[in-house]
mmCIF file of C-alpha atoms in Angstrom:
data_model
loop_
_atom_site.group_PDB
_atom_site.id
_atom_site.type_symbol
_atom_site.label_atom_id
_atom_site.label_comp_id
_atom_site.label_asym_id
_atom_site.label_seq_id
_atom_site.Cartn_x
_atom_site.Cartn_y
_atom_site.Cartn_z
ATOM 1 C CA MET A 694 67.106 120.082 66.638
ATOM 2 C CA VAL A 695 67.491 117.456 69.427
ATOM 3 C CA ALA A 696 67.849 113.665 67.871
ATOM 4 C CA PRO A 697 65.546 111.455 69.827
ATOM 5 C CA ARG A 698 66.133 109.523 73.020
ATOM 6 C CA HIS A 699 66.495 105.825 73.815
ATOM 7 C CA ASP A 700 65.432 104.195 77.301
ATOM 8 C CA THR A 701 68.503 102.408 76.674
ATOM 9 C CA VAL A 702 68.939 101.365 80.625
ATOM 10 C CA SER A 703 65.869 98.629 80.740
ATOM 11 C CA ALA A 704 67.234 97.584 77.122
ATOM 12 C CA MET A 705 70.923 96.643 78.506
ATOM 13 C CA ALA A 706 69.010 95.088 81.455
ATOM 14 C CA SER A 707 66.894 92.737 80.009
ATOM 15 C CA ASP A 708 68.987 91.723 77.239
ATOM 16 C CA LYS A 709 72.348 91.058 78.508
ATOM 17 C CA PRO A 710 72.745 88.046 79.852
ATOM 18 C CA ARG A 711 73.205 87.872 83.452
ATOM 19 C CA PRO A 712 76.685 87.977 84.536
ATOM 20 C CA LYS A 713 78.180 84.482 85.141
ATOM 21 C CA GLU A 714 79.259 83.681 88.621
ATOM 22 C CA TYR A 715 82.708 82.655 89.021
ATOM 23 C CA GLN A 716 84.907 81.659 91.924
ATOM 24 C CA THR A 717 86.832 84.133 93.733
ATOM 25 C CA LYS A 718 90.622 83.841 95.455
ATOM 26 C CA ASP A 719 92.348 86.203 97.550
ATOM 27 C CA ASP A 720 94.160 88.822 95.709
ATOM 28 C CA PRO A 721 97.819 87.840 95.444
ATOM 29 C CA ALA A 722 99.199 91.455 95.305
ATOM 30 C CA ASN A 723 97.166 92.399 97.889
ATOM 31 C CA PRO A 724 96.314 89.695 100.628
ATOM 32 C CA ALA A 725 94.541 91.792 103.530
ATOM 33 C CA SER A 726 92.403 93.602 100.850
ATOM 34 C CA ASN A 727 88.640 92.884 101.442
ATOM 35 C CA LEU A 728 88.953 92.184 96.831
ATOM 36 C CA LYS A 729 88.531 89.047 95.758
ATOM 37 C CA VAL A 730 90.044 87.950 92.281
ATOM 38 C CA ALA A 731 87.526 86.147 89.839
ATOM 39 C CA ILE A 732 88.559 83.019 88.508
ATOM 40 C CA VAL A 733 88.012 82.866 85.116
ATOM 41 C CA PRO A 734 88.535 80.491 82.635
ATOM 42 C CA ARG A 735 90.631 80.683 79.714
ATOM 43 C CA GLN A 736 92.560 78.570 76.855
ATOM 44 C CA ALA A 737 95.477 81.181 76.333
ATOM 45 C CA PRO A 738 97.824 81.149 73.542
ATOM 46 C CA THR A 739 100.926 80.242 73.103
ATOM 47 C CA LEU A 740 104.696 81.804 71.718
ATOM 48 C CA ASP A 741 107.309 79.520 70.315
ATOM 49 C CA ILE A 742 109.944 81.533 67.728
ATOM 50 C CA PRO A 743 112.590 78.717 66.881
ATOM 51 C CA GLY A 744 115.850 80.005 68.708
ATOM 52 C CA HIS A 745 114.037 82.392 71.818
ATOM 53 C CA ASP A 746 112.424 81.936 74.922
ATOM 54 C CA TRP A 747 110.278 84.481 74.246
ATOM 55 C CA GLY A 748 107.432 81.775 75.551
ATOM 56 C CA PRO A 749 107.308 81.883 79.472
ATOM 57 C CA GLY A 750 107.645 85.615 79.354
ATOM 58 C CA PHE A 751 104.428 85.502 77.260
ATOM 59 C CA GLY A 752 102.475 82.877 79.616
ATOM 60 C CA GLU A 753 102.924 85.649 82.189
ATOM 61 C CA ILE A 754 101.212 88.027 80.097
ATOM 62 C CA PHE A 755 97.744 85.710 80.466
ATOM 63 C CA GLU A 756 98.514 84.941 84.228
ATOM 64 C CA PHE A 757 98.824 88.633 85.298
ATOM 65 C CA LEU A 758 95.178 89.303 82.752
ATOM 66 C CA GLY A 759 94.243 86.891 85.366
ATOM 67 C CA ASN A 760 94.947 88.052 88.345
ATOM 68 C CA ASN A 761 93.389 91.322 87.432
ATOM 69 C CA VAL A 762 89.913 90.250 87.648
ATOM 70 C CA MET A 763 88.296 91.344 89.794
ATOM 71 C CA ALA A 764 84.781 89.905 92.041
ATOM 72 C CA PRO A 765 81.704 91.720 91.757
ATOM 73 C CA ALA A 766 81.623 94.409 94.879
ATOM 74 C CA GLY A 767 80.089 97.029 96.153
ATOM 75 C CA ILE A 768 77.953 99.037 92.966
ATOM 76 C CA ILE A 769 79.883 96.223 90.380
ATOM 77 C CA LYS A 770 77.854 94.010 89.145
ATOM 78 C CA GLY A 771 79.848 91.607 87.432
ATOM 79 C CA PRO A 772 83.486 90.695 86.925
ATOM 80 C CA TRP A 773 85.912 94.011 86.351
ATOM 81 C CA LEU A 774 89.312 94.812 84.877
ATOM 82 C CA ARG A 775 91.699 96.332 86.964
ATOM 83 C CA PRO A 776 94.813 97.987 84.991
ATOM 84 C CA GLY A 777 96.742 96.569 87.521
ATOM 85 C CA PRO A 778 96.668 95.590 91.602
ATOM 86 C CA SER A 779 97.634 99.402 92.701
ATOM 87 C CA TRP A 780 94.218 101.053 91.020
ATOM 88 C CA LYS A 781 91.177 99.998 93.176
ATOM 89 C CA GLY A 782 88.329 100.643 89.461
ATOM 90 C CA THR A 783 88.342 99.913 86.570
ATOM 91 C CA TRP A 784 88.478 101.905 83.356
ATOM 92 C CA LEU A 785 87.354 102.427 80.413
ATOM 93 C CA PHE A 786 89.954 103.026 78.473
ATOM 94 C CA ASP A 787 92.276 100.305 79.720
ATOM 95 C CA ASN A 788 89.298 97.988 79.659
ATOM 96 C CA ALA A 789 88.831 98.368 75.065
ATOM 97 C CA PHE A 790 92.193 96.919 74.895
ATOM 98 C CA HIS A 791 92.132 94.691 77.856
ATOM 99 C CA SER A 792 88.806 93.091 76.093
ATOM 100 C CA ARG A 793 90.875 92.534 72.955
ATOM 101 C CA ILE A 794 93.745 90.391 74.777
ATOM 102 C CA TRP A 795 91.081 88.511 76.638
ATOM 103 C CA SER A 796 88.907 87.965 73.563
ATOM 104 C CA LEU A 797 92.437 85.842 72.438
ATOM 105 C CA CYS A 798 91.115 83.327 75.401
ATOM 106 C CA ASN A 799 87.858 83.783 76.602
ATOM 107 C CA LEU A 800 85.126 84.941 73.794
ATOM 108 C CA ASP A 801 82.311 85.258 76.003
ATOM 109 C CA PHE A 802 84.350 87.268 78.961
ATOM 110 C CA ALA A 803 85.771 89.986 76.637
ATOM 111 C CA ARG A 804 82.313 90.755 76.419
ATOM 112 C CA GLU A 805 81.169 90.712 79.524
ATOM 113 C CA ALA A 806 83.718 92.909 81.175
ATOM 114 C CA LEU A 807 83.063 95.395 78.145
ATOM 115 C CA ASP A 808 79.473 94.850 78.953
ATOM 116 C CA THR A 809 79.529 95.322 82.857
ATOM 117 C CA CYS A 810 80.910 99.311 81.986
ATOM 118 C CA MET A 811 78.363 99.835 80.238
ATOM 119 C CA LEU A 812 75.685 99.166 82.801
ATOM 120 C CA PHE A 813 77.220 102.608 84.043
ATOM 121 C CA GLN A 814 76.446 105.109 81.513
ATOM 122 C CA VAL A 815 74.173 107.503 82.899
ATOM 123 C CA THR A 816 70.235 107.769 81.415
ATOM 124 C CA ALA A 817 68.543 108.861 84.500
ATOM 125 C CA ASP A 818 67.050 111.971 82.528
ATOM 126 C CA PRO A 819 66.783 111.681 78.522
ATOM 127 C CA ASN A 820 66.267 115.493 78.364
ATOM 128 C CA ASP A 821 68.529 116.112 80.524
ATOM 129 C CA ASP A 822 71.428 116.672 77.638
ATOM 130 C CA ALA A 823 74.613 117.995 79.928
ATOM 131 C CA ASN A 824 74.190 114.144 81.337
ATOM 132 C CA PHE A 825 72.250 111.679 79.681
ATOM 133 C CA GLY A 826 74.503 109.001 77.149
ATOM 134 C CA ARG A 827 78.290 110.257 78.874
ATOM 135 C CA LEU A 828 80.017 106.955 79.704
ATOM 136 C CA PRO A 829 82.312 107.482 82.741
ATOM 137 C CA HIS A 830 85.764 106.737 82.446
ATOM 138 C CA SER A 831 86.629 105.392 85.181
ATOM 139 C CA ILE A 832 84.030 103.288 87.919
ATOM 140 C CA THR A 833 85.226 101.876 91.657
ATOM 141 C CA PRO A 834 82.983 100.152 93.431
ATOM 142 C CA ASN A 835 82.081 103.123 95.401
ATOM 143 C CA GLY A 836 80.878 105.266 92.707
ATOM 144 C CA PHE A 837 82.316 106.833 89.097
ATOM 145 C CA GLY A 838 83.851 109.988 88.165
ATOM 146 C CA PRO A 839 82.488 113.113 86.825
ATOM 147 C CA TRP A 840 84.522 112.969 84.259
ATOM 148 C CA ALA A 841 83.725 110.760 79.978
ATOM 149 C CA ALA A 842 85.830 108.000 78.619
ATOM 150 C CA PRO A 843 87.220 107.965 75.354
ATOM 151 C CA PRO A 844 85.210 106.571 72.715
ATOM 152 C CA LEU A 845 86.665 103.770 72.231
ATOM 153 C CA MET A 846 84.790 100.903 73.544
ATOM 154 C CA GLU A 847 82.443 101.020 70.397
ATOM 155 C CA TYR A 848 86.469 99.702 68.633
ATOM 156 C CA ALA A 849 86.531 97.453 71.299
ATOM 157 C CA TYR A 850 82.811 95.935 70.118
ATOM 158 C CA TRP A 851 83.677 96.068 66.879
ATOM 159 C CA GLU A 852 87.004 93.726 67.211
ATOM 160 C CA LEU A 853 84.948 91.899 69.085
ATOM 161 C CA PHE A 854 82.154 91.475 66.746
ATOM 162 C CA LYS A 855 84.731 89.997 64.330
ATOM 163 C CA LYS A 856 85.947 87.082 66.147
ATOM 164 C CA ASN A 857 82.237 86.156 67.566
ATOM 165 C CA GLY A 858 80.176 87.174 65.181
ATOM 166 C CA SER A 859 77.400 88.812 67.302
ATOM 167 C CA VAL A 860 74.755 90.458 65.714
ATOM 168 C CA ASP A 861 72.779 90.372 68.758
ATOM 169 C CA MET A 862 75.798 92.001 70.832
ATOM 170 C CA ILE A 863 75.677 95.193 68.112
ATOM 171 C CA GLN A 864 72.264 95.409 68.323
ATOM 172 C CA ASP A 865 72.660 95.484 72.238
ATOM 173 C CA VAL A 866 74.954 98.518 72.201
ATOM 174 C CA PHE A 867 73.720 100.242 68.947
ATOM 175 C CA THR A 868 71.867 103.033 71.052
ATOM 176 C CA HIS A 869 73.580 103.220 73.714
ATOM 177 C CA PHE A 870 76.461 104.653 71.461
ATOM 178 C CA PHE A 871 74.080 106.544 69.723
ATOM 179 C CA ASP A 872 73.743 108.514 72.914
ATOM 180 C CA TYR A 873 76.975 108.298 74.061
ATOM 181 C CA HIS A 874 77.668 110.255 70.111
ATOM 182 C CA LEU A 875 74.744 112.508 71.293
ATOM 183 C CA TRP A 876 76.406 113.469 74.160
ATOM 184 C CA LEU A 877 79.382 114.073 73.102
ATOM 185 C CA ASN A 878 78.508 116.802 70.227
ATOM 186 C CA TYR A 879 76.206 118.172 73.568
ATOM 187 C CA ASN A 880 79.143 118.845 75.531
ATOM 188 C CA ARG A 881 82.881 117.689 74.128
ATOM 189 C CA ASP A 882 83.038 120.021 70.937
ATOM 190 C CA THR A 883 83.866 122.825 73.534
ATOM 191 C CA ASN A 884 84.233 125.486 71.177
ATOM 192 C CA LYS A 885 81.357 124.596 68.961
ATOM 193 C CA ASN A 886 83.355 124.543 65.761
ATOM 194 C CA GLY A 887 82.897 120.905 65.112
ATOM 195 C CA LEU A 888 86.153 120.179 66.847
ATOM 196 C CA TYR A 889 85.938 118.101 70.037
ATOM 197 C CA SER A 890 87.875 118.836 73.026
ATOM 198 C CA TRP A 891 88.921 116.840 76.482
ATOM 199 C CA VAL A 892 87.536 118.795 79.375
ATOM 200 C CA HIS A 893 89.737 117.311 81.675
ATOM 201 C CA PRO A 894 93.559 115.259 80.878
ATOM 202 C CA SER A 895 92.517 112.416 82.601
ATOM 203 C CA GLU A 896 89.340 111.561 79.885
ATOM 204 C CA SER A 897 92.391 111.322 77.097
ATOM 205 C CA GLY A 898 94.341 108.554 78.666
ATOM 206 C CA LEU A 899 97.437 110.445 78.568
ATOM 207 C CA GLU A 900 97.151 113.036 81.718
ATOM 208 C CA ASN A 901 100.892 113.309 81.994
ATOM 209 C CA ALA A 902 101.433 114.558 78.540
ATOM 210 C CA PRO A 903 103.145 117.981 78.034
ATOM 211 C CA ARG A 904 100.013 119.114 75.903
ATOM 212 C CA PHE A 905 98.607 119.816 78.874
ATOM 213 C CA ASP A 906 101.112 122.056 80.675
ATOM 214 C CA LYS A 907 100.406 125.201 79.262
ATOM 215 C CA ALA A 908 96.615 125.210 78.283
ATOM 216 C CA ALA A 909 93.191 124.488 79.427
ATOM 217 C CA PRO A 910 92.244 121.065 77.580
ATOM 218 C CA LYS A 911 88.900 122.496 77.337
ATOM 219 C CA ASP A 912 89.967 125.751 75.027
ATOM 220 C CA CYS A 913 92.094 123.426 72.996
ATOM 221 C CA SER A 914 90.479 121.470 70.039
ATOM 222 C CA ALA A 915 92.025 117.875 70.460
ATOM 223 C CA VAL A 916 92.944 116.067 67.056
ATOM 224 C CA ASP A 917 93.355 112.548 68.918
ATOM 225 C CA LEU A 918 89.374 113.296 70.565
ATOM 226 C CA SER A 919 88.084 114.399 67.126
ATOM 227 C CA CYS A 920 89.606 111.477 65.210
ATOM 228 C CA LEU A 921 88.185 109.245 67.768
ATOM 229 C CA VAL A 922 84.744 110.688 67.393
ATOM 230 C CA SER A 923 85.011 110.357 63.821
ATOM 231 C CA ILE A 924 85.627 106.805 63.517
ATOM 232 C CA GLN A 925 83.034 105.879 66.289
#
């Protein structure tokens, strides 16, 4: 039996606040790049441990974080987070954790960074079980990849909810994650045994792990993915 679908893309577009406009600067790591860094205000916490000089290093974490917020480019219409200067896109796996760090210094932007990724959920055809509801694991200014993201965005929104208490935010994203959960049921229970499988090592966020050296990911039930889906 096919569960009911939702036309979530229109709801997301109408209910979510428009992305804020931020001033920009040249990318300090790639001055010749045509990509710009968005200057997002932040009130970074400080670290003061008597007998240790860890404070400056702790502060550099937030400086690095700020220099990896990129201005809208190509198909990405809002500010987006890259893992580091070598990367030319945003990865949902990383974003889930980056949002948690941003929640320490700018709660509004912690949500905005997540919402930017959610706008790329595939919602064109509710009857297309192979694609409807999928969240791409990576997005670049030129397009997004064929693989799926680990189900960590739900975790990121829930952790953010613990800080901002926004019931509206949870209501905005609930049906999106319901559709993603259905997509995982249709497309990642590849062995039809109630457990879930990665179809490519890059979906896991642990693509260099030895576990992928001997067997095709889709032929193996993945404990980590199955646990993440269960928590979802």
